[in-house]
mmCIF file of C-alpha atoms in Angstrom:
data_model
loop_
_atom_site.group_PDB
_atom_site.id
_atom_site.type_symbol
_atom_site.label_atom_id
_atom_site.label_comp_id
_atom_site.label_asym_id
_atom_site.label_seq_id
_atom_site.Cartn_x
_atom_site.Cartn_y
_atom_site.Cartn_z
ATOM 1 C CA UNK A 30 0.000 0.000 0.000
ATOM 2 C CA UNK A 31 1.421 3.354 -1.045
ATOM 3 C CA UNK A 32 0.965 5.922 1.720
ATOM 4 C CA UNK A 33 -1.259 8.831 0.723
ATOM 5 C CA UNK A 34 -1.491 10.792 3.928
ATOM 6 C CA UNK A 35 -1.788 14.078 5.754
ATOM 7 C CA UNK A 36 -0.476 15.381 9.067
ATOM 8 C CA UNK A 37 -3.040 16.305 11.708
ATOM 9 C CA UNK A 38 -0.718 19.040 12.899
ATOM 10 C CA UNK A 39 -1.739 21.810 15.295
ATOM 11 C CA UNK A 40 -4.433 19.653 16.888
ATOM 12 C CA UNK A 41 -2.665 18.123 19.883
ATOM 13 C CA UNK A 42 0.707 19.849 19.358
ATOM 14 C CA UNK A 43 0.159 23.566 18.791
ATOM 15 C CA UNK A 44 1.986 25.875 16.396
ATOM 16 C CA UNK A 45 1.007 29.529 16.725
ATOM 17 C CA UNK A 46 1.248 30.373 13.026
ATOM 18 C CA UNK A 47 -1.405 27.755 12.248
ATOM 19 C CA UNK A 48 -4.022 29.002 14.756
ATOM 20 C CA UNK A 49 -3.022 32.525 15.842
ATOM 21 C CA UNK A 50 -6.427 33.164 17.455
ATOM 22 C CA UNK A 51 -5.558 30.656 20.183
ATOM 23 C CA UNK A 52 -2.857 33.064 21.365
ATOM 24 C CA UNK A 53 -5.093 36.117 21.689
ATOM 25 C CA UNK A 54 -4.414 38.246 24.787
ATOM 26 C CA UNK A 55 -0.978 36.693 25.292
ATOM 27 C CA UNK A 56 2.549 37.429 24.085
ATOM 28 C CA UNK A 57 3.323 33.713 23.787
ATOM 29 C CA UNK A 58 5.014 32.311 20.686
ATOM 30 C CA UNK A 59 4.797 28.648 21.684
ATOM 31 C CA UNK A 60 2.571 26.202 23.550
ATOM 32 C CA UNK A 61 4.620 26.352 26.748
ATOM 33 C CA UNK A 62 4.151 30.073 27.265
ATOM 34 C CA UNK A 63 0.551 29.999 26.069
ATOM 35 C CA UNK A 64 -0.163 27.593 28.925
ATOM 36 C CA UNK A 65 1.895 29.659 31.360
ATOM 37 C CA UNK A 66 0.310 33.011 30.520
ATOM 38 C CA UNK A 67 -3.343 31.958 30.586
ATOM 39 C CA UNK A 68 -5.225 31.395 33.832
ATOM 40 C CA UNK A 69 -5.887 27.763 34.708
ATOM 41 C CA UNK A 70 -9.565 27.984 33.773
ATOM 42 C CA UNK A 71 -8.956 29.908 30.553
ATOM 43 C CA UNK A 72 -6.143 27.574 29.492
ATOM 44 C CA UNK A 73 -8.303 24.477 29.889
ATOM 45 C CA UNK A 74 -11.351 26.065 28.283
ATOM 46 C CA UNK A 75 -9.367 27.369 25.303
ATOM 47 C CA UNK A 76 -7.573 24.082 24.703
ATOM 48 C CA UNK A 77 -10.772 22.065 25.061
ATOM 49 C CA UNK A 78 -12.608 24.231 22.550
ATOM 50 C CA UNK A 79 -9.721 23.933 20.104
ATOM 51 C CA UNK A 80 -9.301 20.173 20.475
ATOM 52 C CA UNK A 81 -13.053 19.509 20.329
ATOM 53 C CA UNK A 82 -13.543 21.354 17.054
ATOM 54 C CA UNK A 83 -10.253 21.448 15.134
ATOM 55 C CA UNK A 84 -10.449 17.765 14.132
ATOM 56 C CA UNK A 85 -13.695 15.771 14.267
ATOM 57 C CA UNK A 86 -15.136 12.632 12.683
ATOM 58 C CA UNK A 87 -16.215 14.767 9.712
ATOM 59 C CA UNK A 88 -12.561 15.402 8.888
ATOM 60 C CA UNK A 89 -11.873 11.675 8.716
ATOM 61 C CA UNK A 90 -14.935 11.280 6.501
ATOM 62 C CA UNK A 91 -13.584 14.004 4.186
ATOM 63 C CA UNK A 92 -10.144 12.413 4.020
ATOM 64 C CA UNK A 93 -11.602 9.005 3.224
ATOM 65 C CA UNK A 94 -13.779 10.512 0.489
ATOM 66 C CA UNK A 95 -10.692 12.116 -1.071
ATOM 67 C CA UNK A 96 -8.848 8.792 -1.019
ATOM 68 C CA UNK A 97 -6.302 9.521 1.729
ATOM 69 C CA UNK A 98 -5.416 6.270 3.466
ATOM 70 C CA UNK A 99 -3.335 7.432 6.426
ATOM 71 C CA UNK A 100 -2.837 10.261 8.918
ATOM 72 C CA UNK A 101 0.309 11.130 10.816
ATOM 73 C CA UNK A 102 -0.820 12.298 14.249
ATOM 74 C CA UNK A 103 1.677 14.432 16.198
ATOM 75 C CA UNK A 104 1.336 13.821 19.942
ATOM 76 C CA UNK A 105 3.186 15.555 22.811
ATOM 77 C CA UNK A 106 5.124 14.039 25.684
ATOM 78 C CA UNK A 107 2.296 15.110 28.014
ATOM 79 C CA UNK A 108 -0.265 13.084 26.062
ATOM 80 C CA UNK A 109 -1.228 10.900 29.032
ATOM 81 C CA UNK A 110 -1.167 13.351 31.932
ATOM 82 C CA UNK A 111 -0.603 17.013 32.679
ATOM 83 C CA UNK A 112 3.093 17.881 32.946
ATOM 84 C CA UNK A 113 3.999 21.364 34.190
ATOM 85 C CA UNK A 114 1.709 23.866 32.494
ATOM 86 C CA UNK A 115 0.676 21.453 29.719
ATOM 87 C CA UNK A 116 -2.737 19.777 29.502
ATOM 88 C CA UNK A 117 -2.952 16.092 28.549
ATOM 89 C CA UNK A 118 -4.868 14.945 25.466
ATOM 90 C CA UNK A 119 -5.033 11.135 25.281
ATOM 91 C CA UNK A 120 -8.831 11.131 24.959
ATOM 92 C CA UNK A 121 -8.431 12.786 21.554
ATOM 93 C CA UNK A 122 -5.971 10.123 20.405
ATOM 94 C CA UNK A 123 -8.625 7.597 21.438
ATOM 95 C CA UNK A 124 -11.157 9.445 19.276
ATOM 96 C CA UNK A 125 -8.765 9.560 16.323
ATOM 97 C CA UNK A 126 -8.314 5.793 16.513
ATOM 98 C CA UNK A 127 -12.079 5.264 16.565
ATOM 99 C CA UNK A 128 -12.727 7.605 13.646
ATOM 100 C CA UNK A 129 -9.843 6.159 11.640
ATOM 101 C CA UNK A 130 -11.204 2.641 12.047
ATOM 102 C CA UNK A 131 -14.688 3.823 11.094
ATOM 103 C CA UNK A 132 -13.452 5.316 7.809
ATOM 104 C CA UNK A 133 -10.757 2.786 6.912
ATOM 105 C CA UNK A 134 -7.790 5.098 7.571
ATOM 106 C CA UNK A 135 -4.525 4.113 9.275
ATOM 107 C CA UNK A 136 -2.808 6.195 11.966
ATOM 108 C CA UNK A 137 0.911 6.815 12.476
ATOM 109 C CA UNK A 138 1.456 8.111 16.011
ATOM 110 C CA UNK A 139 4.362 10.560 15.999
ATOM 111 C CA UNK A 140 6.033 11.661 19.249
ATOM 112 C CA UNK A 141 6.399 15.294 18.223
ATOM 113 C CA UNK A 142 7.731 16.845 21.442
ATOM 114 C CA UNK A 143 9.907 15.773 24.369
ATOM 115 C CA UNK A 144 10.484 17.526 27.709
ATOM 116 C CA UNK A 145 13.152 20.170 27.217
ATOM 117 C CA UNK A 146 12.816 20.043 23.389
ATOM 118 C CA UNK A 147 14.812 18.142 20.799
ATOM 119 C CA UNK A 148 15.322 21.013 18.339
ATOM 120 C CA UNK A 149 14.514 24.420 19.854
ATOM 121 C CA UNK A 150 11.762 25.326 17.375
ATOM 122 C CA UNK A 151 8.109 26.146 17.961
ATOM 123 C CA UNK A 152 7.023 22.738 16.696
ATOM 124 C CA UNK A 153 8.701 21.134 19.711
ATOM 125 C CA UNK A 154 6.574 23.154 22.139
ATOM 126 C CA UNK A 155 9.061 25.701 23.482
ATOM 127 C CA UNK A 156 11.199 28.073 21.451
ATOM 128 C CA UNK A 157 14.928 28.495 21.912
ATOM 129 C CA UNK A 158 15.401 25.661 24.402
ATOM 130 C CA UNK A 159 17.258 22.383 23.754
ATOM 131 C CA UNK A 160 17.663 20.698 27.121
ATOM 132 C CA UNK A 161 16.364 17.194 26.670
ATOM 133 C CA UNK A 162 19.273 14.920 25.895
ATOM 134 C CA UNK A 163 21.411 16.023 28.842
ATOM 135 C CA UNK A 164 18.681 15.224 31.404
ATOM 136 C CA UNK A 165 18.381 11.444 31.921
ATOM 137 C CA UNK A 166 15.002 11.833 33.637
ATOM 138 C CA UNK A 167 13.621 13.669 30.600
ATOM 139 C CA UNK A 168 14.979 11.045 28.238
ATOM 140 C CA UNK A 169 13.345 8.370 30.390
ATOM 141 C CA UNK A 170 10.060 10.278 30.284
ATOM 142 C CA UNK A 171 10.115 10.213 26.474
ATOM 143 C CA UNK A 172 10.874 6.484 26.456
ATOM 144 C CA UNK A 173 8.088 5.872 28.947
ATOM 145 C CA UNK A 174 5.600 7.750 26.762
ATOM 146 C CA UNK A 175 6.622 5.675 23.736
ATOM 147 C CA UNK A 176 6.093 2.493 25.759
ATOM 148 C CA UNK A 177 2.685 3.663 26.900
ATOM 149 C CA UNK A 178 1.648 4.522 23.351
ATOM 150 C CA UNK A 179 2.580 0.973 22.343
ATOM 151 C CA UNK A 180 0.667 -0.536 25.268
ATOM 152 C CA UNK A 181 -2.463 1.558 24.792
ATOM 153 C CA UNK A 182 -2.716 1.524 21.006
ATOM 154 C CA UNK A 183 -0.544 -1.388 19.854
ATOM 155 C CA UNK A 184 -3.473 -3.681 19.149
ATOM 156 C CA UNK A 185 -5.730 -1.025 17.623
ATOM 157 C CA UNK A 186 -6.806 -2.052 14.128
ATOM 158 C CA UNK A 187 -6.256 1.488 12.847
ATOM 159 C CA UNK A 188 -2.679 1.826 14.117
ATOM 160 C CA UNK A 189 -0.037 1.734 11.392
ATOM 161 C CA UNK A 190 2.907 2.350 13.682
ATOM 162 C CA UNK A 191 4.741 4.623 16.110
ATOM 163 C CA UNK A 192 7.327 7.236 15.133
ATOM 164 C CA UNK A 193 10.042 7.588 17.750
ATOM 165 C CA UNK A 194 10.704 11.344 17.512
ATOM 166 C CA UNK A 195 9.996 14.257 15.189
ATOM 167 C CA UNK A 196 12.845 16.271 13.677
ATOM 168 C CA UNK A 197 15.726 15.761 16.091
ATOM 169 C CA UNK A 198 18.652 18.063 15.333
ATOM 170 C CA UNK A 199 22.007 16.443 16.176
ATOM 171 C CA UNK A 200 24.869 18.917 16.280
ATOM 172 C CA UNK A 201 26.956 16.955 13.765
ATOM 173 C CA UNK A 202 24.092 16.265 11.354
ATOM 174 C CA UNK A 203 24.109 17.324 7.715
ATOM 175 C CA UNK A 204 21.559 20.124 8.223
ATOM 176 C CA UNK A 205 23.335 21.521 11.281
ATOM 177 C CA UNK A 206 26.603 21.657 9.364
ATOM 178 C CA UNK A 207 25.004 23.347 6.357
ATOM 179 C CA UNK A 208 23.218 25.910 8.532
ATOM 180 C CA UNK A 209 26.474 26.721 10.285
ATOM 181 C CA UNK A 210 28.210 27.225 6.932
ATOM 182 C CA UNK A 211 25.649 29.757 5.723
ATOM 183 C CA UNK A 212 25.019 31.429 9.077
ATOM 184 C CA UNK A 213 21.547 30.183 10.029
ATOM 185 C CA UNK A 214 20.958 29.623 13.747
ATOM 186 C CA UNK A 215 17.688 27.884 14.612
ATOM 187 C CA UNK A 216 17.817 29.193 18.194
ATOM 188 C CA UNK A 217 18.017 32.758 16.907
ATOM 189 C CA UNK A 218 15.114 32.121 14.539
ATOM 190 C CA UNK A 219 13.071 30.909 17.538
ATOM 191 C CA UNK A 220 14.467 32.957 20.463
ATOM 192 C CA UNK A 221 13.961 31.773 24.037
ATOM 193 C CA UNK A 222 11.881 33.866 26.410
ATOM 194 C CA UNK A 223 13.970 32.824 29.398
ATOM 195 C CA UNK A 224 17.481 33.882 28.426
ATOM 196 C CA UNK A 225 19.008 32.472 31.605
ATOM 197 C CA UNK A 226 17.425 29.089 30.991
ATOM 198 C CA UNK A 227 18.702 29.126 27.426
ATOM 199 C CA UNK A 228 22.286 29.358 28.711
ATOM 200 C CA UNK A 229 21.871 25.734 29.842
ATOM 201 C CA UNK A 230 21.126 24.480 26.326
ATOM 202 C CA UNK A 231 23.110 21.359 25.480
ATOM 203 C CA UNK A 232 23.693 19.814 22.072
ATOM 204 C CA UNK A 233 23.616 16.097 21.312
ATOM 205 C CA UNK A 234 25.273 14.308 18.408
ATOM 206 C CA UNK A 235 24.414 11.480 16.031
ATOM 207 C CA UNK A 236 26.009 8.852 18.252
ATOM 208 C CA UNK A 237 23.766 9.914 21.144
ATOM 209 C CA UNK A 238 20.674 9.926 18.919
ATOM 210 C CA UNK A 239 21.470 6.510 17.482
ATOM 211 C CA UNK A 240 21.729 5.112 21.005
ATOM 212 C CA UNK A 241 18.386 6.691 21.912
ATOM 213 C CA UNK A 242 16.829 5.256 18.764
ATOM 214 C CA UNK A 243 18.019 1.736 19.622
ATOM 215 C CA UNK A 244 16.770 2.011 23.176
ATOM 216 C CA UNK A 245 13.434 3.372 21.989
ATOM 217 C CA UNK A 246 13.009 0.604 19.434
ATOM 218 C CA UNK A 247 13.280 -2.155 22.011
ATOM 219 C CA UNK A 248 11.144 -0.314 24.558
ATOM 220 C CA UNK A 249 8.404 0.078 21.918
ATOM 221 C CA UNK A 250 8.748 -3.373 20.351
ATOM 222 C CA UNK A 251 8.349 -5.022 23.753
ATOM 223 C CA UNK A 252 4.649 -4.135 23.502
ATOM 224 C CA UNK A 253 4.064 -3.313 19.831
ATOM 225 C CA UNK A 254 3.149 -6.236 17.534
ATOM 226 C CA UNK A 255 5.672 -6.774 14.766
ATOM 227 C CA UNK A 256 2.879 -6.123 12.263
ATOM 228 C CA UNK A 257 3.011 -2.458 13.346
ATOM 229 C CA UNK A 258 5.922 -0.326 12.125
ATOM 230 C CA UNK A 259 8.478 1.497 14.245
ATOM 231 C CA UNK A 260 9.479 4.655 12.372
ATOM 232 C CA UNK A 261 12.641 6.761 12.670
ATOM 233 C CA UNK A 262 13.083 10.373 11.559
ATOM 234 C CA UNK A 263 16.192 10.888 9.429
ATOM 235 C CA UNK A 264 17.149 14.086 11.304
ATOM 236 C CA UNK A 265 17.483 15.843 7.901
ATOM 237 C CA UNK A 266 20.349 13.472 7.041
ATOM 238 C CA UNK A 267 18.813 10.716 4.962
ATOM 239 C CA UNK A 268 22.038 9.081 3.790
ATOM 240 C CA UNK A 269 23.351 8.748 7.335
ATOM 241 C CA UNK A 270 20.177 7.362 8.871
ATOM 242 C CA UNK A 271 19.248 5.154 5.909
ATOM 243 C CA UNK A 272 22.650 3.491 6.248
ATOM 244 C CA UNK A 273 22.375 3.318 10.033
ATOM 245 C CA UNK A 274 18.884 1.838 10.004
ATOM 246 C CA UNK A 275 19.780 -0.691 7.322
ATOM 247 C CA UNK A 276 22.577 -1.837 9.616
ATOM 248 C CA UNK A 277 20.283 -2.626 12.565
ATOM 249 C CA UNK A 278 19.879 -6.320 11.803
ATOM 250 C CA UNK A 279 17.966 -7.025 15.013
ATOM 251 C CA UNK A 280 15.180 -4.569 14.081
ATOM 252 C CA UNK A 281 11.928 -5.784 12.508
ATOM 253 C CA UNK A 282 9.383 -3.830 10.430
ATOM 254 C CA UNK A 283 11.057 -0.428 10.578
ATOM 255 C CA UNK A 284 10.736 2.580 8.283
ATOM 256 C CA UNK A 285 12.566 5.856 7.695
ATOM 257 C CA UNK A 286 10.777 9.221 7.641
ATOM 258 C CA UNK A 287 12.359 12.060 5.676
ATOM 259 C CA UNK A 288 11.025 15.628 5.523
ATOM 260 C CA UNK A 289 11.484 17.318 2.171
ATOM 261 C CA UNK A 290 10.581 20.999 2.010
ATOM 262 C CA UNK A 291 11.138 23.411 -0.857
ATOM 263 C CA UNK A 292 11.400 26.155 1.756
ATOM 264 C CA UNK A 293 14.561 24.505 3.127
ATOM 265 C CA UNK A 294 16.098 24.956 -0.312
ATOM 266 C CA UNK A 295 15.050 28.609 -0.049
ATOM 267 C CA UNK A 296 16.621 28.969 3.397
ATOM 268 C CA UNK A 297 19.863 27.356 2.242
ATOM 269 C CA UNK A 298 19.948 29.153 -1.136
ATOM 270 C CA UNK A 299 20.181 25.790 -2.894
ATOM 271 C CA UNK A 300 18.200 26.901 -5.929
ATOM 272 C CA UNK A 301 16.790 30.033 -7.515
ATOM 273 C CA UNK A 302 13.303 30.999 -6.228
ATOM 274 C CA UNK A 303 11.173 30.360 -9.299
ATOM 275 C CA UNK A 304 8.919 27.530 -10.335
ATOM 276 C CA UNK A 305 11.165 26.110 -13.065
ATOM 277 C CA UNK A 306 14.161 25.913 -10.740
ATOM 278 C CA UNK A 307 12.048 24.422 -7.972
ATOM 279 C CA UNK A 308 10.739 21.716 -10.293
ATOM 280 C CA UNK A 309 14.279 20.953 -11.414
ATOM 281 C CA UNK A 310 15.497 20.868 -7.790
ATOM 282 C CA UNK A 311 12.705 18.510 -6.735
ATOM 283 C CA UNK A 312 13.351 16.254 -9.727
ATOM 284 C CA UNK A 313 16.996 15.998 -8.807
ATOM 285 C CA UNK A 314 17.371 16.422 -5.025
ATOM 286 C CA UNK A 315 14.096 14.998 -3.724
ATOM 287 C CA UNK A 316 14.180 12.043 -6.112
ATOM 288 C CA UNK A 317 17.802 11.310 -5.293
ATOM 289 C CA UNK A 318 17.245 11.443 -1.538
ATOM 290 C CA UNK A 319 14.075 9.376 -1.283
ATOM 291 C CA UNK A 320 15.440 6.881 -3.805
ATOM 292 C CA UNK A 321 18.577 6.424 -1.743
ATOM 293 C CA UNK A 322 16.565 5.956 1.424
ATOM 294 C CA UNK A 323 14.271 3.444 -0.276
ATOM 295 C CA UNK A 324 17.272 1.489 -1.566
ATOM 296 C CA UNK A 325 18.383 0.908 2.032
ATOM 297 C CA UNK A 326 15.140 0.649 4.029
ATOM 298 C CA UNK A 327 11.413 1.355 3.440
ATOM 299 C CA UNK A 328 11.215 5.167 3.307
ATOM 300 C CA UNK A 329 8.441 7.742 3.123
ATOM 301 C CA UNK A 330 8.240 11.531 3.134
ATOM 302 C CA UNK A 331 6.534 12.467 6.387
ATOM 303 C CA UNK A 332 6.261 16.199 5.650
ATOM 304 C CA UNK A 333 6.170 18.277 2.453
ATOM 305 C CA UNK A 334 4.105 21.157 1.080
ATOM 306 C CA UNK A 335 3.799 23.717 -1.713
ATOM 307 C CA UNK A 336 5.106 26.721 0.231
ATOM 308 C CA UNK A 337 7.949 28.553 -1.496
ATOM 309 C CA UNK A 338 9.651 31.927 -1.742
ATOM 310 C CA UNK A 339 9.041 32.785 -5.402
ATOM 311 C CA UNK A 340 8.898 36.600 -5.359
ATOM 312 C CA UNK A 341 5.714 38.295 -6.487
ATOM 313 C CA UNK A 342 3.624 35.136 -6.345
ATOM 314 C CA UNK A 343 1.094 36.682 -3.974
ATOM 315 C CA UNK A 344 0.383 39.410 -6.535
ATOM 316 C CA UNK A 345 -0.076 37.050 -9.485
ATOM 317 C CA UNK A 346 -3.415 36.165 -11.027
ATOM 318 C CA UNK A 347 -5.393 33.220 -9.744
ATOM 319 C CA UNK A 348 -4.516 31.330 -12.928
ATOM 320 C CA UNK A 349 -0.782 31.942 -12.553
ATOM 321 C CA UNK A 350 -0.808 30.884 -8.913
ATOM 322 C CA UNK A 351 -2.594 27.713 -9.948
ATOM 323 C CA UNK A 352 0.037 27.071 -12.640
ATOM 324 C CA UNK A 353 2.883 27.460 -10.154
ATOM 325 C CA UNK A 354 1.388 25.449 -7.318
ATOM 326 C CA UNK A 355 0.138 22.697 -9.623
ATOM 327 C CA UNK A 356 3.618 22.324 -11.106
ATOM 328 C CA UNK A 357 5.160 22.087 -7.646
ATOM 329 C CA UNK A 358 2.552 19.565 -6.537
ATOM 330 C CA UNK A 359 3.088 17.354 -9.581
ATOM 331 C CA UNK A 360 6.872 17.460 -9.242
ATOM 332 C CA UNK A 361 6.751 16.403 -5.604
ATOM 333 C CA UNK A 362 4.057 13.767 -6.024
ATOM 334 C CA UNK A 363 6.114 12.306 -8.869
ATOM 335 C CA UNK A 364 9.257 12.364 -6.716
ATOM 336 C CA UNK A 365 7.580 10.459 -3.906
ATOM 337 C CA UNK A 366 6.608 7.660 -6.277
ATOM 338 C CA UNK A 367 10.187 6.547 -5.649
ATOM 339 C CA UNK A 368 9.456 5.606 -2.031
ATOM 340 C CA UNK A 369 6.659 4.222 0.144
ATOM 341 C CA UNK A 370 4.572 7.391 -0.073
ATOM 342 C CA UNK A 371 3.963 10.697 1.692
ATOM 343 C CA UNK A 372 2.111 12.793 4.262
ATOM 344 C CA UNK A 373 1.278 16.408 3.390
ATOM 345 C CA UNK A 374 1.898 19.095 6.020
ATOM 346 C CA UNK A 375 -0.729 19.969 6.885
ATOM 347 C CA UNK A 376 -4.366 18.906 6.816
ATOM 348 C CA UNK A 377 -5.713 22.332 7.830
ATOM 349 C CA UNK A 378 -4.832 25.735 9.238
ATOM 350 C CA UNK A 379 -6.881 28.569 10.730
ATOM 351 C CA UNK A 380 -5.554 31.347 8.516
ATOM 352 C CA UNK A 381 -7.293 33.961 6.383
ATOM 353 C CA UNK A 382 -4.210 34.844 4.326
ATOM 354 C CA UNK A 383 -4.284 33.449 0.752
ATOM 355 C CA UNK A 384 -0.488 33.422 0.714
ATOM 356 C CA UNK A 385 -0.590 30.656 3.311
ATOM 357 C CA UNK A 386 -3.348 28.551 1.728
ATOM 358 C CA UNK A 387 -0.696 26.238 0.307
ATOM 359 C CA UNK A 388 -0.074 24.818 3.794
ATOM 360 C CA UNK A 389 -3.683 23.567 3.970
ATOM 361 C CA UNK A 390 -4.284 20.448 1.866
ATOM 362 C CA UNK A 391 -8.038 21.058 1.754
ATOM 363 C CA UNK A 392 -7.490 24.510 0.258
ATOM 364 C CA UNK A 393 -4.879 23.097 -2.145
ATOM 365 C CA UNK A 394 -7.482 20.640 -3.394
ATOM 366 C CA UNK A 395 -10.349 23.146 -3.595
ATOM 367 C CA UNK A 396 -8.102 25.630 -5.455
ATOM 368 C CA UNK A 397 -7.204 22.957 -7.993
ATOM 369 C CA UNK A 398 -3.512 22.946 -7.049
ATOM 370 C CA UNK A 399 -3.552 19.300 -6.021
ATOM 371 C CA UNK A 400 -5.524 16.343 -7.375
ATOM 372 C CA UNK A 401 -9.136 15.919 -6.294
ATOM 373 C CA UNK A 402 -8.703 12.214 -5.416
ATOM 374 C CA UNK A 403 -5.829 9.912 -4.306
#
């Protein structure tokens, strides 16, 4: 089965840019400070309203009607109980499993955040902080959550598998090295509120991450049937982790997740910002990377989208925008034929800006930028 999926991002793991109204009356830029700045009653009421309405059974019905066969569901480390200011959300994972079964859709559970953050960006729950790997108790908490996900959902018919961790950023990884070369600092892009706390940030390297991955695999597999996949993020270094994963001969039913974004090429100045160059880049770089991964271990693209930095696009006619986005969609969908499939980021956003419609797969479909059926 080729994966034709979407990410249910911003439902149980918040990102401000996707639902800015949630952050009204606060100065918070991430989920941690949203929870800290709101009163206890307001925090719980606001989160409940969001979680109750952002994704419902009707969304699963829509996805099934469009032919999507899988969702990647980001879950936080506090999924099972409140931790610090965060509010647990396991009842919504339960609902997702029920709805997925009802509509014949599979679910990949993705541990998207860990205590202290694995990458310092907003998508890990707290900006500018990377203090997970150097705290053994926090590492153990992440492993415990993975175990509990396997115990609670391992025998669910709708479960496809469990992804160990989203977008770790080892200090000696390919992306970290490239960002250093061109002067991009992720912790400056997502500055910490608590500057004193940020002084305790601690990097981790590939060797540390590989050890965590091995430990996590066996902790998960102890409870997860071998028919369900254990998935590893390539940490933006597909050659390294495809080779590493292929070498783990005592692993069973594992897959590699790679995230391929045109906007990363924009950040790194890897191609000129116009549709023809993007299509060429995707046809060369994306195809090469997913093909290499697939040659070593079953590989899929867990995140991609149509967002790009082509200048003047927002001022173009509706027809020209459709031409550009349709070309980018076709190029990427063609590229991912060379692996096990893909998950679009994201299923939906709460944004009224047409320039950001390309992040919302429903709007991409309704605008004619992406195919009507899969």
